Amino acid sequence: MARNITASKRGFGYDPVTRSLGVYVDGALVQSYPPTPGRTYFVNNITGSSANDGLSWANAMDEVSTAITASEVYRQLGGAAPDVTTNDYVRNTITVQATGTAYAAVSALPSYCDIVGLGADPRGNGAGIAQIDGAGAADAMAGSSRGLGLYNIQCDQSGAGAYIGLDCVVLFRSRIEDCAFTNQGTSGIRIVTGGGVTIRNVICSNDTVAQITGLTLGNGATNNSHKIVDCEFFGDTNGVSFSSVAGKQTVFKNCYAYGGTYGFLD
């Protein structure tokens, strides 16, 4: 005689917070398969909010700085603790939606994190560029970092002031690619102490505000093993100022440096 047998209900589910695929039995998670311990944070200064978790476009954060704070907290906890230890270098991503409104200045940089702008090419003016604006009152981005990735971002000053587009007290093992640093009163980029930084397809220029130097390396400190490729650096005084105590194995390839006094000051 046939009889009914209670069967287990099995299925798969996706968790957007951990970005993991899970196996469920009778509604209970029995196995999880996270791809990486890192998180992706989404930023939109029109639809986002500082109260959101930033883990989807529907719950985007409002500012790059808000996402950086969240990224650093998660990274320093070791990611998906306790499964991930602090010996793992958890790498997060911050995705920044270009809008018609510039993002506020960033006063602290993340480590082991990629900041990616979604929008038009950052060379130029106008809406549609993922832009961070110091507004003539602060460096557009400033701080210390290791393992930073900066892609398709424009750092600008909408007002005159003696500030810097990307001002790094310390920067190691990082990449800056397809970015523009414009109208900075002092310098487009400054790395005081650093090493192993790749700068590719980057422009430091000005059209509305005087800019003394395009790229500044050193200020008397150490900068070693940088790889700088396919870039243009413009300054009213110096295109590039390389004044490190030690500047070994730094390579400039296919770059242009223009300054009113020196193109390249070493």
PDB file of C-alpha atoms in Angstrom, residues 35-263:
ATOM      1  CA  PRO A  35      32.703  34.267  -2.914  1.00  0.00           C
ATOM      2  CA  THR A  36      34.925  36.645  -0.965  1.00  0.00           C
ATOM      3  CA  PRO A  37      34.923  38.140   2.527  1.00  0.00           C
ATOM      4  CA  GLY A  38      34.849  41.687   1.140  1.00  0.00           C
ATOM      5  CA  ARG A  39      31.782  43.882   0.707  1.00  0.00           C
ATOM      6  CA  THR A  40      30.614  46.274  -2.005  1.00  0.00           C
ATOM      7  CA  TYR A  41      29.155  49.588  -0.863  1.00  0.00           C
ATOM      8  CA  PHE A  42      26.992  51.694  -3.199  1.00  0.00           C
ATOM      9  CA  VAL A  43      26.948  55.507  -3.081  1.00  0.00           C
ATOM     10  CA  ASN A  44      24.486  57.961  -4.649  1.00  0.00           C
ATOM     11  CA  ASN A  45      24.213  61.510  -3.301  1.00  0.00           C
ATOM     12  CA  ILE A  46      20.734  62.006  -4.785  1.00  0.00           C
ATOM     13  CA  THR A  47      18.914  58.861  -3.660  1.00  0.00           C
ATOM     14  CA  GLY A  48      21.212  57.688  -0.861  1.00  0.00           C
ATOM     15  CA  SER A  49      21.172  58.304   2.882  1.00  0.00           C
ATOM     16  CA  SER A  50      23.737  58.241   5.671  1.00  0.00           C
ATOM     17  CA  ALA A  51      21.339  55.942   7.554  1.00  0.00           C
ATOM     18  CA  ASN A  52      21.455  53.237   4.842  1.00  0.00           C
ATOM     19  CA  ASP A  53      23.764  50.225   4.942  1.00  0.00           C
ATOM     20  CA  GLY A  54      24.964  50.862   1.367  1.00  0.00           C
ATOM     21  CA  LEU A  55      24.856  47.188   0.403  1.00  0.00           C
ATOM     22  CA  SER A  56      22.572  47.723  -2.606  1.00  0.00           C
ATOM     23  CA  TRP A  57      21.517  50.573  -4.880  1.00  0.00           C
ATOM     24  CA  ALA A  58      18.132  50.533  -3.163  1.00  0.00           C
ATOM     25  CA  ASN A  59      19.906  51.272   0.137  1.00  0.00           C
ATOM     26  CA  ALA A  60      22.763  53.405  -1.174  1.00  0.00           C
ATOM     27  CA  MET A  61      24.794  55.661   1.086  1.00  0.00           C
ATOM     28  CA  ASP A  62      24.865  59.405   0.490  1.00  0.00           C
ATOM     29  CA  GLU A  63      28.579  60.237   0.468  1.00  0.00           C
ATOM     30  CA  VAL A  64      31.895  58.590  -0.318  1.00  0.00           C
ATOM     31  CA  SER A  65      33.066  59.407   3.211  1.00  0.00           C
ATOM     32  CA  THR A  66      30.079  57.538   4.690  1.00  0.00           C
ATOM     33  CA  ALA A  67      30.999  54.420   2.739  1.00  0.00           C
ATOM     34  CA  ILE A  68      34.673  54.730   3.700  1.00  0.00           C
ATOM     35  CA  THR A  69      33.746  54.729   7.386  1.00  0.00           C
ATOM     36  CA  ALA A  70      31.637  51.583   6.938  1.00  0.00           C
ATOM     37  CA  SER A  71      34.330  49.885   4.866  1.00  0.00           C
ATOM     38  CA  GLU A  72      37.014  50.510   7.465  1.00  0.00           C
ATOM     39  CA  VAL A  73      34.851  49.194  10.310  1.00  0.00           C
ATOM     40  CA  TYR A  74      34.079  45.994   8.404  1.00  0.00           C
ATOM     41  CA  ARG A  75      37.669  45.504   7.263  1.00  0.00           C
ATOM     42  CA  GLN A  76      39.163  45.974  10.716  1.00  0.00           C
ATOM     43  CA  LEU A  77      36.723  43.446  12.152  1.00  0.00           C
ATOM     44  CA  GLY A  78      38.286  40.950   9.770  1.00  0.00           C
ATOM     45  CA  GLY A  79      35.335  40.841   7.409  1.00  0.00           C
ATOM     46  CA  ALA A  80      32.895  38.042   8.155  1.00  0.00           C
ATOM     47  CA  ALA A  81      34.212  37.495  11.662  1.00  0.00           C
ATOM     48  CA  PRO A  82      34.907  35.038  13.185  1.00  0.00           C
ATOM     49  CA  ASP A  83      35.329  33.081   9.923  1.00  0.00           C
ATOM     50  CA  VAL A  84      37.827  35.621   8.616  1.00  0.00           C
ATOM     51  CA  THR A  85      40.804  36.495  10.780  1.00  0.00           C
ATOM     52  CA  THR A  86      42.635  39.788  10.980  1.00  0.00           C
ATOM     53  CA  ASN A  87      45.505  38.114   9.117  1.00  0.00           C
ATOM     54  CA  ASP A  88      43.306  38.187   5.996  1.00  0.00           C
ATOM     55  CA  TYR A  89      43.450  41.459   4.117  1.00  0.00           C
ATOM     56  CA  VAL A  90      39.749  41.901   3.439  1.00  0.00           C
ATOM     57  CA  ARG A  91      39.265  44.050   0.335  1.00  0.00           C
ATOM     58  CA  ASN A  92      36.099  46.083  -0.111  1.00  0.00           C
ATOM     59  CA  THR A  93      34.724  48.079  -3.048  1.00  0.00           C
ATOM     60  CA  ILE A  94      32.975  51.448  -2.999  1.00  0.00           C
ATOM     61  CA  THR A  95      30.961  52.122  -6.161  1.00  0.00           C
ATOM     62  CA  VAL A  96      30.165  55.813  -6.691  1.00  0.00           C
ATOM     63  CA  GLN A  97      27.324  56.835  -8.992  1.00  0.00           C
ATOM     64  CA  ALA A  98      27.960  59.990 -11.014  1.00  0.00           C
ATOM     65  CA  THR A  99      25.190  62.570 -10.695  1.00  0.00           C
ATOM     66  CA  GLY A 100      24.780  66.271 -11.383  1.00  0.00           C
ATOM     67  CA  THR A 101      25.998  67.033  -7.848  1.00  0.00           C
ATOM     68  CA  ALA A 102      29.593  66.712  -6.646  1.00  0.00           C
ATOM     69  CA  TYR A 103      30.410  64.624  -3.593  1.00  0.00           C
ATOM     70  CA  ALA A 104      31.816  66.252  -0.466  1.00  0.00           C
ATOM     71  CA  ALA A 105      35.532  66.230   0.335  1.00  0.00           C
ATOM     72  CA  VAL A 106      37.032  63.079   1.854  1.00  0.00           C
ATOM     73  CA  SER A 107      39.232  63.596   4.928  1.00  0.00           C
ATOM     74  CA  ALA A 108      40.155  59.944   5.603  1.00  0.00           C
ATOM     75  CA  LEU A 109      41.193  57.304   3.072  1.00  0.00           C
ATOM     76  CA  PRO A 110      40.362  53.593   3.284  1.00  0.00           C
ATOM     77  CA  SER A 111      42.912  50.798   3.083  1.00  0.00           C
ATOM     78  CA  TYR A 112      42.533  47.642   0.979  1.00  0.00           C
ATOM     79  CA  CYS A 113      39.582  49.159  -0.842  1.00  0.00           C
ATOM     80  CA  ASP A 114      38.711  50.128  -4.427  1.00  0.00           C
ATOM     81  CA  ILE A 115      36.772  53.351  -5.050  1.00  0.00           C
ATOM     82  CA  VAL A 116      35.202  53.181  -8.510  1.00  0.00           C
ATOM     83  CA  GLY A 117      33.314  56.006 -10.206  1.00  0.00           C
ATOM     84  CA  LEU A 118      30.436  55.125 -12.546  1.00  0.00           C
ATOM     85  CA  GLY A 119      29.950  57.867 -15.097  1.00  0.00           C
ATOM     86  CA  ALA A 120      31.586  59.869 -17.849  1.00  0.00           C
ATOM     87  CA  ASP A 121      35.322  60.143 -18.417  1.00  0.00           C
ATOM     88  CA  PRO A 122      36.648  62.383 -15.614  1.00  0.00           C
ATOM     89  CA  ARG A 123      38.637  64.548 -18.040  1.00  0.00           C
ATOM     90  CA  GLY A 124      36.434  67.591 -18.525  1.00  0.00           C
ATOM     91  CA  ASN A 125      33.607  69.500 -16.915  1.00  0.00           C
ATOM     92  CA  GLY A 126      29.917  68.935 -16.500  1.00  0.00           C
ATOM     93  CA  ALA A 127      27.336  66.578 -15.100  1.00  0.00           C
ATOM     94  CA  GLY A 128      27.785  62.841 -15.354  1.00  0.00           C
ATOM     95  CA  ILE A 129      31.277  62.702 -13.821  1.00  0.00           C
ATOM     96  CA  ALA A 130      31.840  61.012 -10.465  1.00  0.00           C
ATOM     97  CA  GLN A 131      33.324  64.128  -8.878  1.00  0.00           C
ATOM     98  CA  ILE A 132      34.629  64.917  -5.394  1.00  0.00           C
ATOM     99  CA  ASP A 133      34.827  68.652  -4.674  1.00  0.00           C
ATOM    100  CA  GLY A 134      36.966  70.338  -2.047  1.00  0.00           C
ATOM    101  CA  ALA A 135      35.007  73.559  -2.769  1.00  0.00           C
ATOM    102  CA  GLY A 136      38.092  75.708  -2.217  1.00  0.00           C
ATOM    103  CA  ALA A 137      37.968  74.879   1.492  1.00  0.00           C
ATOM    104  CA  ALA A 138      39.716  71.487   1.853  1.00  0.00           C
ATOM    105  CA  ASP A 139      41.758  68.868   0.031  1.00  0.00           C
ATOM    106  CA  ALA A 140      39.382  66.889  -2.172  1.00  0.00           C
ATOM    107  CA  MET A 141      40.783  63.627  -0.756  1.00  0.00           C
ATOM    108  CA  ALA A 142      43.343  63.325   2.026  1.00  0.00           C
ATOM    109  CA  GLY A 143      44.775  60.781   4.435  1.00  0.00           C
ATOM    110  CA  SER A 144      46.994  57.709   4.616  1.00  0.00           C
ATOM    111  CA  SER A 145      46.374  54.371   2.951  1.00  0.00           C
ATOM    112  CA  ARG A 146      47.754  51.017   1.946  1.00  0.00           C
ATOM    113  CA  GLY A 147      46.205  49.005  -0.851  1.00  0.00           C
ATOM    114  CA  LEU A 148      43.995  51.813  -2.171  1.00  0.00           C
ATOM    115  CA  GLY A 149      42.455  51.615  -5.637  1.00  0.00           C
ATOM    116  CA  LEU A 150      41.070  54.812  -7.172  1.00  0.00           C
ATOM    117  CA  TYR A 151      39.377  54.538 -10.576  1.00  0.00           C
ATOM    118  CA  ASN A 152      37.423  56.928 -12.843  1.00  0.00           C
ATOM    119  CA  ILE A 153      37.139  59.679 -10.220  1.00  0.00           C
ATOM    120  CA  GLN A 154      37.561  63.438 -10.650  1.00  0.00           C
ATOM    121  CA  CYS A 155      38.857  65.493  -7.714  1.00  0.00           C
ATOM    122  CA  ASP A 156      38.136  69.174  -8.276  1.00  0.00           C
ATOM    123  CA  GLN A 157      38.055  72.541  -6.506  1.00  0.00           C
ATOM    124  CA  SER A 158      35.066  74.700  -7.389  1.00  0.00           C
ATOM    125  CA  GLY A 159      36.665  77.617  -5.524  1.00  0.00           C
ATOM    126  CA  ALA A 160      40.175  79.012  -5.194  1.00  0.00           C
ATOM    127  CA  GLY A 161      42.327  77.800  -2.308  1.00  0.00           C
ATOM    128  CA  ALA A 162      45.744  76.344  -1.490  1.00  0.00           C
ATOM    129  CA  TYR A 163      44.606  72.729  -1.479  1.00  0.00           C
ATOM    130  CA  ILE A 164      45.429  69.370  -3.053  1.00  0.00           C
ATOM    131  CA  GLY A 165      43.353  66.912  -5.063  1.00  0.00           C
ATOM    132  CA  LEU A 166      44.738  63.731  -3.475  1.00  0.00           C
ATOM    133  CA  ASP A 167      46.984  64.463  -0.500  1.00  0.00           C
ATOM    134  CA  CYS A 168      48.580  61.314   0.915  1.00  0.00           C
ATOM    135  CA  VAL A 169      50.741  61.497   4.014  1.00  0.00           C
ATOM    136  CA  VAL A 170      51.418  57.794   3.407  1.00  0.00           C
ATOM    137  CA  LEU A 171      50.506  55.723   0.329  1.00  0.00           C
ATOM    138  CA  PHE A 172      51.824  52.211  -0.324  1.00  0.00           C
ATOM    139  CA  ARG A 173      50.940  49.413  -2.771  1.00  0.00           C
ATOM    140  CA  SER A 174      48.104  51.308  -4.424  1.00  0.00           C
ATOM    141  CA  ARG A 175      46.712  52.136  -7.870  1.00  0.00           C
ATOM    142  CA  ILE A 176      45.329  55.394  -9.273  1.00  0.00           C
ATOM    143  CA  GLU A 177      43.927  54.906 -12.764  1.00  0.00           C
ATOM    144  CA  ASP A 178      41.740  56.868 -15.199  1.00  0.00           C
ATOM    145  CA  CYS A 179      41.364  59.799 -12.794  1.00  0.00           C
ATOM    146  CA  ALA A 180      41.587  63.598 -13.044  1.00  0.00           C
ATOM    147  CA  PHE A 181      42.783  66.081 -10.413  1.00  0.00           C
ATOM    148  CA  THR A 182      41.809  69.576 -11.462  1.00  0.00           C
ATOM    149  CA  ASN A 183      42.037  73.183 -10.268  1.00  0.00           C
ATOM    150  CA  GLN A 184      43.960  72.412  -7.097  1.00  0.00           C
ATOM    151  CA  GLY A 185      45.724  75.491  -5.765  1.00  0.00           C
ATOM    152  CA  THR A 186      48.792  73.610  -4.517  1.00  0.00           C
ATOM    153  CA  SER A 187      49.107  70.258  -6.311  1.00  0.00           C
ATOM    154  CA  GLY A 188      46.953  67.752  -8.158  1.00  0.00           C
ATOM    155  CA  ILE A 189      48.471  64.781  -6.299  1.00  0.00           C
ATOM    156  CA  ARG A 190      50.941  64.763  -3.415  1.00  0.00           C
ATOM    157  CA  ILE A 191      52.497  61.630  -1.930  1.00  0.00           C
ATOM    158  CA  VAL A 192      54.706  62.559   1.019  1.00  0.00           C
ATOM    159  CA  THR A 193      55.892  59.035   1.869  1.00  0.00           C
ATOM    160  CA  GLY A 194      55.075  56.130  -0.391  1.00  0.00           C
ATOM    161  CA  GLY A 195      56.103  53.139  -2.419  1.00  0.00           C
ATOM    162  CA  GLY A 196      54.794  50.720  -5.001  1.00  0.00           C
ATOM    163  CA  VAL A 197      52.110  53.052  -6.359  1.00  0.00           C
ATOM    164  CA  THR A 198      50.917  52.688  -9.955  1.00  0.00           C
ATOM    165  CA  ILE A 199      49.542  55.869 -11.548  1.00  0.00           C
ATOM    166  CA  ARG A 200      48.097  55.233 -15.004  1.00  0.00           C
ATOM    167  CA  ASN A 201      46.167  57.423 -17.464  1.00  0.00           C
ATOM    168  CA  VAL A 202      45.870  60.274 -14.958  1.00  0.00           C
ATOM    169  CA  ILE A 203      45.763  64.025 -15.617  1.00  0.00           C
ATOM    170  CA  CYS A 204      46.567  66.806 -13.147  1.00  0.00           C
ATOM    171  CA  SER A 205      45.508  70.086 -14.724  1.00  0.00           C
ATOM    172  CA  ASN A 206      43.762  73.406 -14.197  1.00  0.00           C
ATOM    173  CA  ASP A 207      41.526  75.710 -16.196  1.00  0.00           C
ATOM    174  CA  THR A 208      39.813  77.989 -13.662  1.00  0.00           C
ATOM    175  CA  VAL A 209      42.070  77.982 -10.570  1.00  0.00           C
ATOM    176  CA  ALA A 210      45.867  78.423 -10.486  1.00  0.00           C
ATOM    177  CA  GLN A 211      47.703  75.179  -9.661  1.00  0.00           C
ATOM    178  CA  ILE A 212      51.353  75.379  -8.596  1.00  0.00           C
ATOM    179  CA  THR A 213      52.356  71.756  -9.283  1.00  0.00           C
ATOM    180  CA  GLY A 214      50.787  68.826 -11.098  1.00  0.00           C
ATOM    181  CA  LEU A 215      52.389  65.911  -9.208  1.00  0.00           C
ATOM    182  CA  THR A 216      54.410  66.212  -5.995  1.00  0.00           C
ATOM    183  CA  LEU A 217      56.459  63.277  -4.733  1.00  0.00           C
ATOM    184  CA  GLY A 218      58.352  63.498  -1.491  1.00  0.00           C
ATOM    185  CA  ASN A 219      58.515  66.876   0.217  1.00  0.00           C
ATOM    186  CA  GLY A 220      61.755  65.520   1.650  1.00  0.00           C
ATOM    187  CA  ALA A 221      60.435  62.029   2.492  1.00  0.00           C
ATOM    188  CA  THR A 222      60.901  58.654   0.775  1.00  0.00           C
ATOM    189  CA  ASN A 223      59.160  57.549  -2.438  1.00  0.00           C
ATOM    190  CA  ASN A 224      60.307  54.318  -4.072  1.00  0.00           C
ATOM    191  CA  SER A 225      59.221  51.930  -6.818  1.00  0.00           C
ATOM    192  CA  HIS A 226      56.365  53.932  -8.306  1.00  0.00           C
ATOM    193  CA  LYS A 227      55.189  53.148 -11.835  1.00  0.00           C
ATOM    194  CA  ILE A 228      53.747  56.207 -13.598  1.00  0.00           C
ATOM    195  CA  VAL A 229      52.464  55.586 -17.130  1.00  0.00           C
ATOM    196  CA  ASP A 230      50.474  57.507 -19.774  1.00  0.00           C
ATOM    197  CA  CYS A 231      49.914  60.597 -17.616  1.00  0.00           C
ATOM    198  CA  GLU A 232      49.907  64.387 -18.039  1.00  0.00           C
ATOM    199  CA  PHE A 233      50.935  66.769 -15.262  1.00  0.00           C
ATOM    200  CA  PHE A 234      50.418  70.526 -15.583  1.00  0.00           C
ATOM    201  CA  GLY A 235      51.422  73.215 -13.111  1.00  0.00           C
ATOM    202  CA  ASP A 236      51.828  76.973 -13.231  1.00  0.00           C
ATOM    203  CA  THR A 237      55.290  76.470 -11.680  1.00  0.00           C
ATOM    204  CA  ASN A 238      56.198  72.762 -11.979  1.00  0.00           C
ATOM    205  CA  GLY A 239      54.659  69.869 -13.846  1.00  0.00           C
ATOM    206  CA  VAL A 240      56.297  67.295 -11.557  1.00  0.00           C
ATOM    207  CA  SER A 241      58.224  67.986  -8.350  1.00  0.00           C
ATOM    208  CA  PHE A 242      60.210  64.957  -7.166  1.00  0.00           C
ATOM    209  CA  SER A 243      61.972  66.022  -3.968  1.00  0.00           C
ATOM    210  CA  SER A 244      62.274  62.745  -2.071  1.00  0.00           C
ATOM    211  CA  VAL A 245      65.239  61.898   0.143  1.00  0.00           C
ATOM    212  CA  ALA A 246      65.181  58.514  -1.593  1.00  0.00           C
ATOM    213  CA  GLY A 247      63.401  57.917  -4.887  1.00  0.00           C
ATOM    214  CA  LYS A 248      64.715  54.608  -6.130  1.00  0.00           C
ATOM    215  CA  GLN A 249      63.283  52.547  -8.983  1.00  0.00           C
ATOM    216  CA  THR A 250      60.498  54.995  -9.824  1.00  0.00           C
ATOM    217  CA  VAL A 251      59.661  54.877 -13.534  1.00  0.00           C
ATOM    218  CA  PHE A 252      57.927  57.498 -15.694  1.00  0.00           C
ATOM    219  CA  LYS A 253      56.847  56.129 -19.082  1.00  0.00           C
ATOM    220  CA  ASN A 254      55.016  57.992 -21.842  1.00  0.00           C
ATOM    221  CA  CYS A 255      54.232  60.963 -19.591  1.00  0.00           C
ATOM    222  CA  TYR A 256      54.071  64.720 -20.217  1.00  0.00           C
ATOM    223  CA  ALA A 257      55.055  67.295 -17.596  1.00  0.00           C
ATOM    224  CA  TYR A 258      54.597  71.031 -18.163  1.00  0.00           C
ATOM    225  CA  GLY A 259      55.377  73.876 -15.785  1.00  0.00           C
ATOM    226  CA  GLY A 260      55.796  77.613 -16.117  1.00  0.00           C
ATOM    227  CA  THR A 261      59.281  77.225 -14.596  1.00  0.00           C
ATOM    228  CA  TYR A 262      60.112  73.510 -14.772  1.00  0.00           C
ATOM    229  CA  GLY A 263      58.398  70.629 -16.460  1.00  0.00           C
TER     230      GLY A 263
END
